Tab-separated table of C-alpha atoms in Angstrom:
chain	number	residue	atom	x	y	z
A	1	UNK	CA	21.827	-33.396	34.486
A	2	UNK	CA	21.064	-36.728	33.114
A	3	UNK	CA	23.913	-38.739	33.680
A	4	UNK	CA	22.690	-42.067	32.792
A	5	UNK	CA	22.415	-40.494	29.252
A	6	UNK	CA	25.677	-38.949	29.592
A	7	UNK	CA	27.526	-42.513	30.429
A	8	UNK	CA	26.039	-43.947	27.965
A	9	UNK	CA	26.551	-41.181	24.811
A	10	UNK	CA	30.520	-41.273	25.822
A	11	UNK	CA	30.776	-45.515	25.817
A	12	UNK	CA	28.683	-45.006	22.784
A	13	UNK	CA	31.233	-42.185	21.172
A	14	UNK	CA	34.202	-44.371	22.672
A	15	UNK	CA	33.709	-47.823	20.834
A	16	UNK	CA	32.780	-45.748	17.687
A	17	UNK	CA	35.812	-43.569	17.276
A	18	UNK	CA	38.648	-46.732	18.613
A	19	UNK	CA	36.893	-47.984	14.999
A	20	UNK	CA	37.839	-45.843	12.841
A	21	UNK	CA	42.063	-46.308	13.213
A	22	UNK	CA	41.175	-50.277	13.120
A	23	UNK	CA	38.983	-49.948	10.106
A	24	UNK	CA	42.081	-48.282	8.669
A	25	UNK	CA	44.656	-50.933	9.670
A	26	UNK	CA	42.381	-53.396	7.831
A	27	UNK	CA	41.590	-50.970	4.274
A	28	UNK	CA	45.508	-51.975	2.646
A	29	UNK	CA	44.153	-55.558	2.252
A	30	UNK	CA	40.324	-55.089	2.470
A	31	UNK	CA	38.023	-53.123	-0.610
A	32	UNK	CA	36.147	-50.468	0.906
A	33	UNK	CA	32.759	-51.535	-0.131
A	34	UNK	CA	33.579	-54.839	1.346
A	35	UNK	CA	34.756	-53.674	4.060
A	36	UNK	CA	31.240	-51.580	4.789
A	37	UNK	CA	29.686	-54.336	4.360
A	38	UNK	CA	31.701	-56.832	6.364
A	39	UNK	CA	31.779	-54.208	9.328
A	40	UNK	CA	27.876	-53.999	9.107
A	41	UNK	CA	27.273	-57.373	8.777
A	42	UNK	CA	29.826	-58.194	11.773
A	43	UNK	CA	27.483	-55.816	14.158
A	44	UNK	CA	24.101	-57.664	13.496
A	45	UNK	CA	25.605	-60.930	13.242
A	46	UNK	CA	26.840	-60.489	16.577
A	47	UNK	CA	23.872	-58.497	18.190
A	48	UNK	CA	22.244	-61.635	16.240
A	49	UNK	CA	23.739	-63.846	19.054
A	50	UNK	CA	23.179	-61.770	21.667
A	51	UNK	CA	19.562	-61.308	21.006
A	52	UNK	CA	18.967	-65.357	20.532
A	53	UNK	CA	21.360	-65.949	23.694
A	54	UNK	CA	19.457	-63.422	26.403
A	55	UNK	CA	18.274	-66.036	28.732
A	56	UNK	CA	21.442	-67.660	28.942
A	57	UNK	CA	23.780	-64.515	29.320
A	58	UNK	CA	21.252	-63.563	32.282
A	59	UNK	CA	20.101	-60.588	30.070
A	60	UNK	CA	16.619	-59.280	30.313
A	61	UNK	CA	13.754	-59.995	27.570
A	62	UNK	CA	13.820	-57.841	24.504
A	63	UNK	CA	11.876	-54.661	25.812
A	64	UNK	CA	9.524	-53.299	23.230
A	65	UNK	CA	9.774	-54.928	19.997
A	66	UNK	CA	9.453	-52.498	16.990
A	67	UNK	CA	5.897	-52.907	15.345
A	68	UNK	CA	5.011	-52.427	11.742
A	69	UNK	CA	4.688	-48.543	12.414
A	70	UNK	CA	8.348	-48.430	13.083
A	71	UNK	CA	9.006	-50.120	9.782
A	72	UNK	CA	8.893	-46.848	7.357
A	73	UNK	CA	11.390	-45.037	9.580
A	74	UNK	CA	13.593	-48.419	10.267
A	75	UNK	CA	14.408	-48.345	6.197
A	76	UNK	CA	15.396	-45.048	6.111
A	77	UNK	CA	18.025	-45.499	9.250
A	78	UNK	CA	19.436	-48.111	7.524
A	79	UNK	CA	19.300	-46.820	3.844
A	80	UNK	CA	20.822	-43.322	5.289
A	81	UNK	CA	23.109	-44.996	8.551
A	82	UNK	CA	23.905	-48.342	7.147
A	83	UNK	CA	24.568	-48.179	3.931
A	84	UNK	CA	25.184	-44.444	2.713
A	85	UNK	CA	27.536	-43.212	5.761
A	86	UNK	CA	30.087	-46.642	6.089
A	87	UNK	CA	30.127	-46.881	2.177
A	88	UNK	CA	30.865	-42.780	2.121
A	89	UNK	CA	33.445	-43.689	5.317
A	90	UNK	CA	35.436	-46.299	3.909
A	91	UNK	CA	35.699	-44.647	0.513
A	92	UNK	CA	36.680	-41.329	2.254
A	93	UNK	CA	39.717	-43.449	5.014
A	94	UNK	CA	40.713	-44.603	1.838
A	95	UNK	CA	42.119	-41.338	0.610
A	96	UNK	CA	42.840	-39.854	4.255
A	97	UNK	CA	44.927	-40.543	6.648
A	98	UNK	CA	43.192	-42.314	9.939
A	99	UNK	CA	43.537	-39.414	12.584
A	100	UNK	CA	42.453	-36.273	10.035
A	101	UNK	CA	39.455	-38.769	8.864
A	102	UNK	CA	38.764	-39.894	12.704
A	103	UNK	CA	38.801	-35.797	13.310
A	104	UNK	CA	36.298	-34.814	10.675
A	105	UNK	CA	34.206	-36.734	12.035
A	106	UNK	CA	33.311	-34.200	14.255
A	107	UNK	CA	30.645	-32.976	11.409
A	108	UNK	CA	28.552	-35.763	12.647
A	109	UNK	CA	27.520	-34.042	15.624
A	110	UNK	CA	26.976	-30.428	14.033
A	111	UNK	CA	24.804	-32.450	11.597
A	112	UNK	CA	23.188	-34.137	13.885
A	113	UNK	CA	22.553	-31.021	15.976
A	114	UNK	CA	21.704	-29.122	12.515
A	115	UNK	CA	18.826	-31.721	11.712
A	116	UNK	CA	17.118	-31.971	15.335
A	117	UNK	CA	16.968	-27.844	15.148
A	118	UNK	CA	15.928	-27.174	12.010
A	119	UNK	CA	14.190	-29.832	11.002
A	120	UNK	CA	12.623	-31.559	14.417
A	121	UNK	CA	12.084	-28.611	16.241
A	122	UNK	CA	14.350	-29.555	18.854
A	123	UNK	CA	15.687	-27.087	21.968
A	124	UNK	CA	19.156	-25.809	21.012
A	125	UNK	CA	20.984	-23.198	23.402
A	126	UNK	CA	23.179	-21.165	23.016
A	127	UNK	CA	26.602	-23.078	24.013
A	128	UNK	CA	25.700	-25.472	21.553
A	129	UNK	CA	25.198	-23.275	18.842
A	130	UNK	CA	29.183	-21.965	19.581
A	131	UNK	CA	30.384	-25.352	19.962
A	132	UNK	CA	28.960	-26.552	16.520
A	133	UNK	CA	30.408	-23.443	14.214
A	134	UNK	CA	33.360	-24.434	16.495
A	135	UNK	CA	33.353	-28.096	14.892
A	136	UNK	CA	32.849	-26.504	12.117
A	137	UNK	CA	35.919	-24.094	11.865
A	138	UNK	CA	37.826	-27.279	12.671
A	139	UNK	CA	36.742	-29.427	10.460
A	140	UNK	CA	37.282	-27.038	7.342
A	141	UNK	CA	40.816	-26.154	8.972
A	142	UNK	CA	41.480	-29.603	8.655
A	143	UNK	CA	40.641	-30.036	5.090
A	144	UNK	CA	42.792	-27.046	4.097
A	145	UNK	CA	44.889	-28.111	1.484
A	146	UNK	CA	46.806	-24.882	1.183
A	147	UNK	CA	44.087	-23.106	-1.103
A	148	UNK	CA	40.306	-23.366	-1.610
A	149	UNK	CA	40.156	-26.750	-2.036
A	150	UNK	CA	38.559	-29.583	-0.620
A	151	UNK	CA	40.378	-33.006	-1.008
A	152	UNK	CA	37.903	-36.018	-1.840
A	153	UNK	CA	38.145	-37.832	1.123
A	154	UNK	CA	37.141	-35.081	3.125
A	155	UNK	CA	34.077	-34.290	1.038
A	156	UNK	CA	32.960	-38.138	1.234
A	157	UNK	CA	33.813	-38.344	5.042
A	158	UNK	CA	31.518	-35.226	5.086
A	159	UNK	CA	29.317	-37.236	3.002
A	160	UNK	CA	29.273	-39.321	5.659
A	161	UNK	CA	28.746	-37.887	8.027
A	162	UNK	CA	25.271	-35.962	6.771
A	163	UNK	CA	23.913	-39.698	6.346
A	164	UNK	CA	24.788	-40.046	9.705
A	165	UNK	CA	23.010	-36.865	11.279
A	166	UNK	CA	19.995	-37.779	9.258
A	167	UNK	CA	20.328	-41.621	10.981
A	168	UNK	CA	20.871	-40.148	14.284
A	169	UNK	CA	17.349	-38.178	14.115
A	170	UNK	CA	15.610	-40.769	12.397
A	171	UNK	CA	16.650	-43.383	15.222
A	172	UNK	CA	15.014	-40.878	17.878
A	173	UNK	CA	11.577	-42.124	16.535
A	174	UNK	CA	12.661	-46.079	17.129
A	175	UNK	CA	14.477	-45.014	20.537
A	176	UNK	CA	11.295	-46.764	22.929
A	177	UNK	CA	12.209	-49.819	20.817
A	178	UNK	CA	14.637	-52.264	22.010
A	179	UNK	CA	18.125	-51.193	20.823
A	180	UNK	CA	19.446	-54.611	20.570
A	181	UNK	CA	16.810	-55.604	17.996
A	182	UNK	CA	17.341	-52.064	15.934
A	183	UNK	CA	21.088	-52.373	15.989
A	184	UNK	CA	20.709	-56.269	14.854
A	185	UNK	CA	18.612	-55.228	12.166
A	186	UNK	CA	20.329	-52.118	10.760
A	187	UNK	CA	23.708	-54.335	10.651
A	188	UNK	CA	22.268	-57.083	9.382
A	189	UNK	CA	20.389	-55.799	6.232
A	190	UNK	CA	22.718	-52.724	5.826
A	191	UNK	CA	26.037	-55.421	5.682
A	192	UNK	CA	24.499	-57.946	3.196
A	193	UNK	CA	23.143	-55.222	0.746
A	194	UNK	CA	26.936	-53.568	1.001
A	195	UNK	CA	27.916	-57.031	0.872
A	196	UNK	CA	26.182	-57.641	-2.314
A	197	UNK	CA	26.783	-54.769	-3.768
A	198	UNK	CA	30.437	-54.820	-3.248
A	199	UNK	CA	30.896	-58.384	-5.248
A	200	UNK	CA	28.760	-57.259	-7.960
A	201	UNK	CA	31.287	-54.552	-8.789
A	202	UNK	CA	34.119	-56.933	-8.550
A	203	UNK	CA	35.483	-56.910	-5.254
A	204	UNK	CA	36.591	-60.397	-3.914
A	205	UNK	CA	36.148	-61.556	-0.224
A	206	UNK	CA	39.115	-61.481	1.567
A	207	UNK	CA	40.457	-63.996	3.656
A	208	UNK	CA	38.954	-65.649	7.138
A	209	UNK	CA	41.283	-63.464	9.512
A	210	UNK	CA	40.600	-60.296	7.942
A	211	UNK	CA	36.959	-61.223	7.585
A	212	UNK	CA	36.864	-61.944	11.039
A	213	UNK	CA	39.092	-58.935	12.318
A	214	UNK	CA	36.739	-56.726	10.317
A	215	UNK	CA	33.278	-58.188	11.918
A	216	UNK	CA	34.877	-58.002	15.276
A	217	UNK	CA	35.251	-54.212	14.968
A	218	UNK	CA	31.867	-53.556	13.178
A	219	UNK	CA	30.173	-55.288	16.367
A	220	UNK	CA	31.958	-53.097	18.784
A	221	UNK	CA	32.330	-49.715	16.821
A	222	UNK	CA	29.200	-49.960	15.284
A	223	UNK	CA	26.610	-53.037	16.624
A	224	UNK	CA	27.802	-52.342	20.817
A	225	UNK	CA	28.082	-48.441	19.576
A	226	UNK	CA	24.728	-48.325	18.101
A	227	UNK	CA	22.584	-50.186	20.732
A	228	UNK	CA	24.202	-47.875	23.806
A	229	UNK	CA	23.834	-44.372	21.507
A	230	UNK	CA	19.681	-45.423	21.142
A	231	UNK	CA	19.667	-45.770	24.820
A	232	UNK	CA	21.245	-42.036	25.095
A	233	UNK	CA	18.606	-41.091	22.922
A	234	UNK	CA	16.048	-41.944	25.358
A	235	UNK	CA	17.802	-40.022	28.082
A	236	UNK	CA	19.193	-36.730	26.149
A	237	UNK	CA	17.606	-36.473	22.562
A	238	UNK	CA	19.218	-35.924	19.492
A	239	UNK	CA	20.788	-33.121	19.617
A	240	UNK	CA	22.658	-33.430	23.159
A	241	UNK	CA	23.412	-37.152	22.644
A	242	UNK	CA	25.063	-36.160	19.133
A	243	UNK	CA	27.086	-33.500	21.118
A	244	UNK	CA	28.384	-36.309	23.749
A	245	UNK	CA	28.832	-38.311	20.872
A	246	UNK	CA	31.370	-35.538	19.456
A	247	UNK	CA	34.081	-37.425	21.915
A	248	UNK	CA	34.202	-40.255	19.427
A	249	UNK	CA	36.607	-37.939	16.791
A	250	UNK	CA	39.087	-38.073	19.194
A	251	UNK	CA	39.554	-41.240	20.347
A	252	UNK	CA	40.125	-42.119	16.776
A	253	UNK	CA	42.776	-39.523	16.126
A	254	UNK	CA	44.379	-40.209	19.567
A	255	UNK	CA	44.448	-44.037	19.062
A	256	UNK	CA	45.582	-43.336	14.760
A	257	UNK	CA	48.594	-41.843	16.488
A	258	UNK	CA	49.549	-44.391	18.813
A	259	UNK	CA	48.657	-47.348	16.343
A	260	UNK	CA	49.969	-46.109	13.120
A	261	UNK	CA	52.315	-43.418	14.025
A	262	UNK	CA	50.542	-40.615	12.085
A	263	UNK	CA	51.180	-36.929	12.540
């Protein structure tokens, strides 16, 4: 058992879900397209400093920095994980309540499990093959609305989560690369085109605090989140570090209840 890979899946799955109820908390005041972009842009402006401040926070030099191969497969993580899955999120929390959305996230895993088998080949036994119809039972109990129909914030948190999956696998091929610099880059370019994009259709910024609440959550849940999930990567693969990763649901729903009293 790899429990270096393990450690780091959970801290990974742990900063990831506490974002999803804080996200939330911030959506009454905050456009969602604004706010995928300011959480984005929040995790590589931070990583930003960390990567220009390693020699003075004692941290070592950046370990293998991603060459021009890398390039082809660093746009689509960041057209599929940094743009399509927090613009599907944020539009999906905005018609859920925090601890249902926090739980369907749980479809991130099974897609990210769903990709590395059928698509890159990857090992998949048994017991994880029960455990992902199992998130998958859940999840559409979940979305039950009393008859065969799926609410819209569900289908776009689903949405999101696909993109996800799809990132998760496609960040396997960058995973020798120094996570710091692939996190930085993903939030950087994934948070100003959301950015953009968001006050072209009319959204306005909001003001400093919220601005700076909502960059402060992208660079844990998202920039910290990202940089220790590549490291998993390295230790477990895809499929087994999206399984660890499965943790991160329920944090969220756990810490929706306690923050904003939900059912």
């Amino acid at each position: 058992m790899n429990r270096t890979g393990i450690l780091l899946a959970l801290a990974s799955a742990v900063l990831f879900g506490a974002s999803t109820p804080f996200a939330k908390l911030l959506l009454g005041s905050v456009d969602p397209w604004m706010m995928a972009g300011l959480l984005y842009l929040g995790a590589g402006g931070g990583l930003a400093v960390v990567h220009l401040s390693r020699a003075a926070l004692q941290m070592p030099a950046a370990e293998a920095p991603l060459q021009r191969a890398d390039l082809p497969w660093l746009g689509l993580v960041i057209l599929a994980g940094g743009v399509g899955g927090p613009l599907l999120l944020m539009f999906g929390l905005a018609r859920t309540d925090a601890a249902t959305a926090s739980l369907l996230l749980n479809l991130e895993g099974l897609a990210t499990l769903a990709i590395a088998w059928l698509a890159f080949r990857e090992n998949v036994d048994r017991r994880l093959l029960i455990g992902a119809f199992a998130i998958l039972a859940g999840a559409a109990l979940l979305s039950w609305q009393g008859s065969a129909h799926l609410e819209w914030g569900a289908l776009l948190i689903a949405g999101a989560c696909l993109c996800w999956g799809l990132d998760n696998n496609l960040t396997r091929k960058l995973s020798s690369a120094d996570p710091v610099q692939i996190a930085m880059l993903k939030g950087l370019v994934a948070g100003t085109v959301n950015l953009g994009l968001a006050l072209a259709s009319g959204a306005h910024l909001p003001g400093l605090g919220l601005v700076l609440a909502a960059a402060l959550v992208g660079f844990f849940g998202y920039g910290v989140s990202l940089a220790l999930f590549v490291l998993g990567l390295r230790h477990l693969g895809a499929a087994r570090t999206g399984a660890y990763f499965s943790l991160a649901p329920f944090v969220g729903a756990v810490l929706a209840v306690a923050l904003l009293g939900e059912p």
